CSV table of C-alpha atoms in Angstrom, one decimal:
chain,number,residue,atom,x,y,z
A,7,MET,CA,-0.1,-0.1,-0.1
A,8,LEU,CA,1.3,3.3,-1.1
A,9,LEU,CA,1.8,5.8,1.7
A,10,ARG,CA,1.0,9.5,0.4
A,11,MET,CA,2.5,12.4,2.4
A,12,ARG,CA,0.6,15.4,3.4
A,13,TYR,CA,2.6,18.5,3.6
A,14,SER,CA,1.6,21.5,5.9
A,15,VAL,CA,3.3,24.7,6.4
A,16,SER,CA,4.8,23.1,9.8
A,17,GLY,CA,5.7,19.9,8.2
A,18,THR,CA,3.9,18.0,10.9
A,19,ASP,CA,1.1,16.1,9.1
A,20,VAL,CA,1.5,12.2,9.4
A,21,VAL,CA,-0.3,9.5,7.4
A,22,ARG,CA,0.1,6.0,9.0
A,23,ALA,CA,-0.6,2.7,7.4
A,24,GLY,CA,0.5,-0.9,7.9
A,25,ALA,CA,1.8,-2.4,4.6
A,26,THR,CA,4.5,-1.1,2.4
A,27,ARG,CA,5.7,2.4,3.3
A,28,ARG,CA,7.2,4.7,0.9
A,29,CYS,CA,7.7,8.3,1.4
A,30,LYS,CA,7.9,10.9,-1.3
A,31,ARG,CA,9.4,14.4,-1.1
A,32,SER,CA,7.2,16.7,-3.3
A,33,CYS,CA,8.5,20.3,-2.1
A,34,ALA,CA,12.2,21.7,-2.0
A,35,GLY,CA,13.8,22.3,1.1
A,36,ARG,CA,12.3,19.5,3.2
A,37,VAL,CA,13.9,16.0,4.2
A,38,LEU,CA,11.8,13.1,4.6
A,39,SER,CA,12.1,10.6,7.5
A,40,GLY,CA,10.8,7.1,8.3
A,41,VAL,CA,10.2,5.9,11.8
A,42,GLY,CA,8.4,2.5,12.1
A,43,ILE,CA,5.3,2.8,10.1
A,44,ALA,CA,4.9,6.6,10.2
A,45,CYS,CA,6.3,8.7,7.6
A,46,TYR,CA,6.8,12.5,8.4
A,47,ALA,CA,8.3,15.4,7.0
A,48,ARG,CA,10.6,18.0,8.7
A,49,ALA,CA,11.8,21.2,7.4
A,50,CYS,CA,15.7,21.4,6.2
A,51,PRO,CA,17.8,23.4,8.7
A,52,VAL,CA,18.3,27.1,8.1
A,53,LEU,CA,20.9,27.9,5.3
A,54,THR,CA,21.3,24.2,3.9
A,55,TYR,CA,20.9,23.3,0.3
A,56,ARG,CA,19.3,19.9,-1.2
A,57,THR,CA,20.8,18.9,-4.5
A,58,GLU,CA,17.8,16.7,-5.5
A,59,ARG,CA,14.6,18.1,-6.3
A,60,TRP,CA,12.8,14.9,-5.8
A,61,ALA,CA,13.7,12.2,-3.3
A,62,TYR,CA,12.1,9.1,-1.7
A,63,ALA,CA,12.7,6.5,1.0
A,64,LEU,CA,11.6,3.2,2.3
A,65,ALA,CA,10.6,4.3,5.7
A,66,THR,CA,12.5,1.4,7.7
A,67,ARG,CA,15.2,0.4,5.2
A,68,TYR,CA,16.8,3.7,3.5
A,69,PRO,CA,18.1,6.5,5.0
A,70,VAL,CA,17.1,9.8,3.8
A,71,PRO,CA,20.1,12.0,2.2
A,72,THR,CA,21.3,14.4,4.7
A,73,SER,CA,21.1,18.2,4.0
A,74,ARG,CA,24.3,20.0,3.3
A,75,MET,CA,25.6,23.4,4.6
A,76,ALA,CA,25.9,26.4,2.1
A,77,GLU,CA,29.1,28.1,1.3
A,78,GLY,CA,30.2,30.4,3.9
A,79,HIS,CA,28.3,28.3,6.6
A,80,THR,CA,29.5,25.4,9.1
A,81,PRO,CA,27.7,22.8,11.0
A,82,LEU,CA,26.7,23.3,14.7
A,83,GLY,CA,24.2,21.9,16.7
A,84,GLY,CA,22.1,20.3,14.0
A,85,GLY,CA,22.0,23.7,12.3
A,86,CYS,CA,24.3,26.0,10.3
A,87,VAL,CA,26.2,29.0,11.6
A,88,THR,CA,28.1,31.6,9.4
A,89,CYS,CA,31.9,31.2,9.0
A,90,ASP,CA,33.6,33.8,12.0
A,91,LEU,CA,35.9,36.5,11.0
A,92,GLY,CA,39.2,35.1,9.8
A,93,THR,CA,37.6,32.1,8.3
A,94,TYR,CA,35.9,31.1,4.8
A,95,LYS,CA,34.3,28.4,3.2
A,96,GLU,CA,34.3,28.0,-0.7
A,97,ALA,CA,32.0,24.9,-1.2
A,98,ILE,CA,28.6,23.5,-0.3
A,99,GLY,CA,29.0,20.5,2.2
A,100,ASN,CA,29.5,19.9,5.9
A,101,ALA,CA,33.0,20.5,6.3
A,102,SER,CA,34.4,23.0,8.6
A,103,CYS,CA,35.2,26.7,7.9
A,104,LEU,CA,39.0,27.3,6.6
A,105,ILE,CA,41.1,29.6,8.5
A,106,CYS,CA,42.9,32.6,6.8
A,107,PRO,CA,46.5,32.3,6.3
A,108,PRO,CA,48.8,34.1,9.3
A,109,GLY,CA,48.4,37.9,9.4
A,110,SER,CA,45.2,38.0,7.4
A,111,SER,CA,41.6,38.1,8.2
A,112,THR,CA,38.1,38.8,6.8
A,113,SER,CA,36.2,41.8,6.9
A,114,GLU,CA,32.9,40.2,7.3
A,115,THR,CA,31.4,36.8,8.4
A,116,ALA,CA,30.2,34.1,6.0
A,117,SER,CA,33.1,34.7,3.5
A,118,LEU,CA,33.2,32.4,0.5
A,119,SER,CA,37.0,32.3,-0.7
A,120,LEU,CA,40.5,32.7,0.0
A,121,ASP,CA,40.3,36.1,-1.8
A,122,SER,CA,38.3,37.5,1.3
A,123,CYS,CA,41.3,37.1,3.4
A,124,LEU,CA,42.7,40.6,3.9
A,125,CYS,CA,45.9,41.7,5.4
A,126,ALA,CA,46.8,44.7,7.1
A,127,ALA,CA,46.7,48.0,5.1
A,128,GLY,CA,50.1,48.5,3.3
A,129,LEU,CA,50.1,44.7,2.7
A,130,TYR,CA,48.2,42.1,0.5
A,131,LEU,CA,47.6,38.3,0.4
A,132,ASN,CA,50.1,36.7,-2.2
A,133,SER,CA,47.7,33.9,-2.5
A,134,THR,CA,48.3,30.6,-4.0
A,135,GLU,CA,45.8,27.5,-4.4
A,136,SER,CA,47.0,26.5,-1.0
A,137,ALA,CA,46.1,28.8,2.0
A,138,SER,CA,49.2,27.1,3.8
A,139,GLU,CA,51.4,28.7,1.2
A,140,SER,CA,49.7,32.2,1.1
A,141,ALA,CA,51.2,34.8,3.0
A,142,CYS,CA,50.8,38.7,3.8
A,143,VAL,CA,53.8,40.8,1.8
A,144,PRO,CA,54.4,44.4,1.3
A,145,CYS,CA,52.3,46.3,-1.4
A,146,ASP,CA,54.5,46.5,-4.5
A,147,GLU,CA,55.5,49.8,-5.9
A,148,GLY,CA,53.2,51.4,-8.2
A,149,TYR,CA,50.2,50.1,-6.3
A,150,PHE,CA,48.2,50.8,-3.3
A,151,CYS,CA,46.7,48.2,-0.8
A,152,MET,CA,43.8,48.9,1.5
A,153,GLY,CA,43.8,45.6,3.3
A,154,LEU,CA,41.1,45.3,6.0
A,155,SER,CA,40.7,49.2,5.7
A,156,GLY,CA,38.8,48.7,2.6
A,157,PRO,CA,36.7,46.4,0.4
A,158,ALA,CA,38.1,43.2,-0.9
A,159,ASP,CA,38.5,44.6,-4.5
A,160,MET,CA,41.0,47.4,-3.1
A,161,ALA,CA,43.5,44.7,-1.7
A,162,HIS,CA,45.9,45.2,-4.4
A,163,VAL,CA,45.1,47.7,-6.9
A,164,LEU,CA,47.4,49.3,-9.7
A,165,CYS,CA,48.0,53.1,-9.9
A,166,ASP,CA,46.3,54.7,-12.6
A,167,PRO,CA,48.2,55.5,-15.8
A,168,GLY,CA,50.7,58.3,-15.4
A,169,THR,CA,50.9,57.7,-11.6
A,170,TRP,CA,53.2,56.0,-9.4
A,171,ALA,CA,53.3,55.1,-5.6
A,172,PRO,CA,56.0,53.8,-3.2
A,173,ALA,CA,56.0,50.3,-1.8
A,174,ARG,CA,53.5,49.7,1.1
A,175,SER,CA,51.1,52.5,0.0
A,176,THR,CA,47.7,52.3,1.7
A,177,ARG,CA,45.3,54.6,-0.4
A,178,ALA,CA,44.7,55.8,-3.9
A,179,SER,CA,45.9,59.4,-3.0
A,180,ASP,CA,49.2,57.7,-2.5
A,181,CYS,CA,49.4,57.5,-6.3
A,182,GLN,CA,50.8,60.5,-7.7
A,183,CYS,CA,51.9,61.9,-11.0
A,184,GLN,CA,55.1,60.6,-12.3
A,185,ALA,CA,58.0,62.7,-13.3
A,186,GLY,CA,57.2,64.1,-16.8
A,187,HIS,CA,53.3,64.0,-16.2
A,188,GLU,CA,51.0,66.4,-14.6
A,189,PRO,CA,47.3,66.2,-13.4
A,190,PRO,CA,44.6,66.2,-16.2
A,191,PRO,CA,42.1,68.8,-16.6
A,192,THR,CA,39.4,68.8,-14.0
A,193,GLY,CA,36.6,66.3,-15.0
A,194,SER,CA,38.7,64.7,-17.9
A,195,GLY,CA,39.2,61.3,-16.0
A,196,PRO,CA,41.6,59.5,-13.6
A,197,GLY,CA,45.4,59.3,-14.2
A,198,CYS,CA,48.0,61.9,-15.1
A,199,SER,CA,49.0,63.1,-18.5
A,200,ALA,CA,52.4,63.4,-20.3
A,201,CYS,CA,53.9,66.9,-20.3
A,202,VAL,CA,53.4,68.2,-23.8
A,203,GLU,CA,56.1,69.5,-26.1
A,204,GLY,CA,57.9,72.6,-24.6
A,205,THR,CA,57.3,71.6,-21.2
A,206,TYR,CA,59.0,69.4,-18.5
A,207,LYS,CA,58.6,68.2,-15.1
A,208,GLY,CA,61.2,66.3,-13.0
A,209,ALA,CA,59.5,65.3,-9.7
A,210,LEU,CA,56.7,63.2,-8.6
A,211,GLY,CA,53.7,65.1,-7.3
A,212,PRO,CA,50.5,67.0,-8.3
A,213,ALA,CA,52.5,70.1,-9.6
A,214,PRO,CA,51.9,70.9,-13.4
A,215,CYS,CA,54.5,70.8,-16.1
A,216,THR,CA,56.9,73.7,-16.3
A,217,PRO,CA,57.4,75.5,-19.6
A,218,CYS,CA,60.7,75.7,-21.3
A,219,PRO,CA,62.4,79.4,-20.8
A,220,GLU,CA,62.2,81.8,-23.8
A,221,GLY,CA,65.0,81.1,-26.4
A,222,THR,CA,64.6,77.4,-26.0
A,223,PHE,CA,62.4,74.5,-27.4
A,224,LEU,CA,61.4,71.0,-26.7
A,225,GLY,CA,60.2,68.9,-29.3
A,226,ALA,CA,59.4,65.8,-27.2
A,227,LYS,CA,56.9,64.7,-24.8
A,228,MET,CA,57.5,63.9,-21.1
A,229,GLY,CA,60.3,66.1,-20.6
A,230,LEU,CA,62.1,65.6,-17.3
A,231,SER,CA,64.4,68.6,-16.8
A,232,VAL,CA,65.3,72.0,-18.0
A,233,GLU,CA,68.4,70.7,-19.5
A,234,GLU,CA,66.2,68.9,-22.4
A,235,CYS,CA,65.2,72.5,-23.5
A,236,GLU,CA,67.4,73.2,-26.5
A,237,LEU,CA,68.7,76.6,-27.1
A,238,CYS,CA,67.5,78.3,-30.5
A,239,PRO,CA,70.2,78.9,-33.2
A,240,VAL,CA,72.3,82.1,-32.8
A,241,GLY,CA,70.4,84.9,-33.8
A,242,SER,CA,66.9,83.7,-33.1
A,243,ALA,CA,64.6,83.6,-30.1
A,244,SER,CA,61.4,81.6,-29.1
A,245,GLU,CA,58.6,82.3,-26.7
A,246,GLU,CA,58.4,80.5,-23.4
A,247,GLY,CA,57.2,76.9,-23.8
A,248,SER,CA,57.9,76.4,-27.3
A,249,GLY,CA,57.6,72.9,-28.7
A,250,ALA,CA,59.6,73.0,-32.0
A,251,ARG,CA,62.7,74.4,-33.7
A,252,ASP,CA,60.5,76.4,-36.1
A,253,ALA,CA,59.2,78.4,-33.1
A,254,CYS,CA,62.7,80.0,-33.2
A,255,THR,CA,62.5,83.2,-35.4
A,256,CYS,CA,65.3,85.5,-36.4
A,257,VAL,CA,65.7,88.6,-34.0
A,258,GLU,CA,66.4,92.0,-35.4
A,259,GLY,CA,69.4,92.2,-37.6
A,260,PHE,CA,69.6,88.6,-38.5
A,261,GLU,CA,67.9,86.6,-41.3
A,262,TRP,CA,67.9,82.6,-42.2
């Protein structure tokens, strides 16, 4: 005789019979159990997954497949709890949460991967496939590393084009215009622009490029010093910031 399960919101409805007993799950998120001649439904623990949409079990002969913990959660007392700070879990299953490498932690609970493990500001996790081989290392030149002081995607960030930052930098503002570059016009986007012809800049920082002096010219971009500004030919002169030899014109009393 086939037993038919009646499901209620609470999952407590029971049907009894004395012949062949079969229980059938007909809603996702519930587990069937069989005890003696009674079949009953119980809700899955919170934050668990079922991989099968349909399942059945003979009440006294076959165990019902168990529920499994979601990513970022671990079993505790018959239910699921989130992974603590400093731990993570990547896969569905009943395994415990994994501990972040030494010197790193997570910024929130229920973290899902090794990439969620962050170091102190100025350091970043040089991660490999094995957590035991991963370690916090100093932030590279040309990068900034916010670590636990910022979101996960700010853990090891390349500076914008034309900018540079020293090792162990901790924020985007540490990335400043390189020599030969100046801040772009307001509202024109991130990064720094190369000094145009006729200008130069020899230091790191937010200062603009400096024009070559009168009587000189510089035909290349990204000039680094005033020594790169070439003198106009004898008997000619140019305006400040000239970017080509053609800018040199004869002074009074001279001709080409």
